[in-house]
XYZ file of C-alpha atoms in Angstrom:
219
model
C -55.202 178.082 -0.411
C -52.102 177.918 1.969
C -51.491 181.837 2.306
C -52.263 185.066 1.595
C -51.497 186.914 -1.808
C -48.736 189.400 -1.017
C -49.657 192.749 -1.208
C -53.017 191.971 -1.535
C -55.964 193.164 0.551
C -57.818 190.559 -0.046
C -56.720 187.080 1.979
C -57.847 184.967 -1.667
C -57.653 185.323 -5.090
C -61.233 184.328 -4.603
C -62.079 187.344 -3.292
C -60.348 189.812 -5.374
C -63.100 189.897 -8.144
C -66.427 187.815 -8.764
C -64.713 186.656 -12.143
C -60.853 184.970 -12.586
C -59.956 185.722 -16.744
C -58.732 182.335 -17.939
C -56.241 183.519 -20.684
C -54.216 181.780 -23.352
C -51.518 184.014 -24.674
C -50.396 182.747 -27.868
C -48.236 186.102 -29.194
C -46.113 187.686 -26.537
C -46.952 191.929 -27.684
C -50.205 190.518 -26.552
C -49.858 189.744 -23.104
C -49.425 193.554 -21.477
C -51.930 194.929 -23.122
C -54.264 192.346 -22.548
C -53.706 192.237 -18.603
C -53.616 196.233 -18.369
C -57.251 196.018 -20.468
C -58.768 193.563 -17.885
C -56.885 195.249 -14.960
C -58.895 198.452 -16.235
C -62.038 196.808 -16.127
C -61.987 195.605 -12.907
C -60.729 192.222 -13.258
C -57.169 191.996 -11.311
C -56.448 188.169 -10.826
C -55.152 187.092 -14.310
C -54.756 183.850 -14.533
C -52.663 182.704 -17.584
C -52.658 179.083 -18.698
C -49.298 177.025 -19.114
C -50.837 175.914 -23.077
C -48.368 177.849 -25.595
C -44.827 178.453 -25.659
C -44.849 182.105 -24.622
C -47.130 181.639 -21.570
C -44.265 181.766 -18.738
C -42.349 184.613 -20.602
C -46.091 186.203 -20.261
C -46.442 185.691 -17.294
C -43.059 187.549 -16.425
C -44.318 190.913 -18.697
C -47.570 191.054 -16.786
C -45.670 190.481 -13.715
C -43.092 193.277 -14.167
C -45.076 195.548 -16.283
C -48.724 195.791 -15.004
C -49.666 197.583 -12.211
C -52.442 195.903 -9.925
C -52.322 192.837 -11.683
C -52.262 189.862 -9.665
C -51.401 187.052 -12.032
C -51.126 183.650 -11.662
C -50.538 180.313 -13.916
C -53.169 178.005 -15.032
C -52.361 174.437 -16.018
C -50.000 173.482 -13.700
C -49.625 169.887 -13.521
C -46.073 169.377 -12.014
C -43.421 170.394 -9.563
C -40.853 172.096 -12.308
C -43.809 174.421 -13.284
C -44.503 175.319 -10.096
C -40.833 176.575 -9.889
C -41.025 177.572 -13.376
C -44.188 180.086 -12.556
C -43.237 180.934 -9.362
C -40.107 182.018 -10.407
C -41.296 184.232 -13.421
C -43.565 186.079 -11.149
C -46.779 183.945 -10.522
C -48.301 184.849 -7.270
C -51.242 182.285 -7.342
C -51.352 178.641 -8.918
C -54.235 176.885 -10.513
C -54.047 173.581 -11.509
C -57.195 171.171 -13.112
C -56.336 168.159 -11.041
C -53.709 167.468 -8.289
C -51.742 164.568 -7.071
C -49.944 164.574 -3.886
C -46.774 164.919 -5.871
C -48.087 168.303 -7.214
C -49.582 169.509 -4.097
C -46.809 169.239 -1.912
C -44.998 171.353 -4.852
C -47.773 173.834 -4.884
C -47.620 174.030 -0.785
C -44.117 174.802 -0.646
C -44.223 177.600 -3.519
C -44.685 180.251 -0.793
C -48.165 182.065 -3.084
C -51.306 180.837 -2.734
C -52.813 177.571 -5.083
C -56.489 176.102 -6.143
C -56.112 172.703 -6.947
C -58.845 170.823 -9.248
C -61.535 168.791 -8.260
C -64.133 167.173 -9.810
C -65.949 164.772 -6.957
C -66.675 164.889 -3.403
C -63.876 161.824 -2.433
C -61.388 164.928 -3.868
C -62.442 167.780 -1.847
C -62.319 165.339 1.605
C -58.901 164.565 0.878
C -57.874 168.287 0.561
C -59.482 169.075 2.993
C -57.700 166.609 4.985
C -54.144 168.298 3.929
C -55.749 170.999 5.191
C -56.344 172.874 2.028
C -59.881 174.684 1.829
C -60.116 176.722 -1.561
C -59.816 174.893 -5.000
C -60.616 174.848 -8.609
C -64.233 172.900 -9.384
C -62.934 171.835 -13.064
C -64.759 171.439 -15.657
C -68.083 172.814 -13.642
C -70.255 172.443 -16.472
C -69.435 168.839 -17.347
C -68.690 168.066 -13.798
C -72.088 168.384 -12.388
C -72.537 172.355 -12.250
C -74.271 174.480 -9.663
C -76.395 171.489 -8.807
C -73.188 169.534 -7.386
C -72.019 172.600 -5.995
C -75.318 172.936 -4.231
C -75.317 169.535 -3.002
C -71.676 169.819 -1.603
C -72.402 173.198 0.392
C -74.126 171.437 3.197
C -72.035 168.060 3.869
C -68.806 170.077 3.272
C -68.960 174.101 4.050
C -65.356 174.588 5.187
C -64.940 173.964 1.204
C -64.832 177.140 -1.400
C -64.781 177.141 -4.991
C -63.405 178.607 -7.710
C -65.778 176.592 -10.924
C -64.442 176.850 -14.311
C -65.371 175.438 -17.139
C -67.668 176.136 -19.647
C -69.247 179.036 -17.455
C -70.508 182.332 -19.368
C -71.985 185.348 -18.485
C -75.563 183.954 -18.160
C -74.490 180.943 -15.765
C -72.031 182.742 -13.535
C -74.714 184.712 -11.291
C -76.283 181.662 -10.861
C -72.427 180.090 -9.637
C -71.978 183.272 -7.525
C -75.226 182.436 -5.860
C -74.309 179.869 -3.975
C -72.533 179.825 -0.437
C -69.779 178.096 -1.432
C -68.197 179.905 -4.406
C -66.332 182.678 -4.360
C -65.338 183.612 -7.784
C -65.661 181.768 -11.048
C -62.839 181.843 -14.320
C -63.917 182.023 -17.487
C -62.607 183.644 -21.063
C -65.755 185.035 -22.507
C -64.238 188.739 -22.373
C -61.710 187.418 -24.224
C -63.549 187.005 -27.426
C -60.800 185.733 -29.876
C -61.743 188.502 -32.621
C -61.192 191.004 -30.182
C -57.682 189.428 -29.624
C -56.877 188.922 -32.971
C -57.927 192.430 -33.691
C -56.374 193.963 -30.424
C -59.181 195.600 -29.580
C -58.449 196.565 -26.088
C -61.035 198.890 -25.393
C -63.506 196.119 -26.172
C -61.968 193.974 -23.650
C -61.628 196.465 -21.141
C -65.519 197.008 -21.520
C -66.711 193.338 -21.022
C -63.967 193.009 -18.203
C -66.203 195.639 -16.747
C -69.364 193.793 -17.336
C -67.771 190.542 -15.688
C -66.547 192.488 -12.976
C -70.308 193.818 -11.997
C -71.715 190.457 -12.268
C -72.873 189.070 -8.766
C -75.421 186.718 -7.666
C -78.730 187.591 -9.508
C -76.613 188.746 -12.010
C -76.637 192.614 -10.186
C -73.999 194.909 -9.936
C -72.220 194.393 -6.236
């Protein structure tokens, strides 16, 4: 990532919680509560994905509305986005691939981006613009912890952020390894709960994601 987050103690969105919520808002009433439920629990970095028509507009409410939420936009894949989320109130980026196109976009948005990578010749060439912190997308189909594992030594300046297919049972075993310093995931986002808008359920397994570490202990 290029810079800080602002007003953030941490220097990463990686470092802000063990767990990133991946969250597709698909009715706007939804998006406040939802944040201020995970928020709650102990999950602050929301990161809302660009994949219905109300995600920017939620990405504005949590922005404006939702004290110590630090939300960002998933699913960026070009410039106008970038503006588009940066604009609303996005103050991280995530995208699932990147392009130099996109990146130079991301690096001049002034907030902090993880761009995706699924093989080794990808993280080398960040790492050659300098960029150190990305999005391992989709971890589970993309090799897993194993890859991880086997990048950690060649390539250390590297950290990761894996999504993708992760639950609560794999992501100590993620957060295990040197080189990872959060993973996303939307499995305390159950899509009954959602439908039901059962908040309090949320906020409880945002809490249970937020206590996960390596070993699957409490930090």
């Amino acid at each position: 990532m290029s810079s800080p987050l602002p007003s953030s103690p941490a220097a990463s969105v990686l470092d802000l919680a063990p767990v990133v919520p991946v969250v597709v808002v698909d009715d706007l009433a939804d998006a406040v509560p939802l944040a201020r439920a995970l928020v709650a629990g102990g999950l602050p970095a929301i990161e809302v994905t660009l994949r219905t028509p109300v995600a920017v507009d939620a990405i504005r409410a949590i922005a404006g509305e939702v004290p110590g939420a630090v939300v960002g936009a998933g699913t960026v894949i070009t410039p106008d986005q970038v503006a588009e989320v940066v604009a609303a109130g996005a103050r991280f980026l995530v995208s699932p691939g990147w392009t130099d196109v996109l990146l130079d976009a991301m690096r001049t948005s002034g907030v902090p981006f993880l761009p995706g990578v699924s093989t080794t010749s990808e993280v080398v060439a960040l790492l050659e613009r300098g960029v150190r912190e990305m999005k391992f997308f989709p971890a589970e189909a993309a090799g897993g912890t194993a890859y991880l594992k086997a990048l950690a030594a060649p390539l250390p300046q590297a950290r990761f952020c894996p999504t993708g297919g992760i639950g609560p049972g794999s992501a100590p075993e993620y957060l295990a390894l040197p080189n990872v310093g959060c993973v996303g995931g939307s499995w305390m986002l159950p899509k009954d709960a959602v439908a039901d808008r059962d908040w309090d359920r949320v906020e409880a397994l945002a809490r249970a994601a937020a206590a996960l570490s390596a070993g699957g202990t409490s930090r």
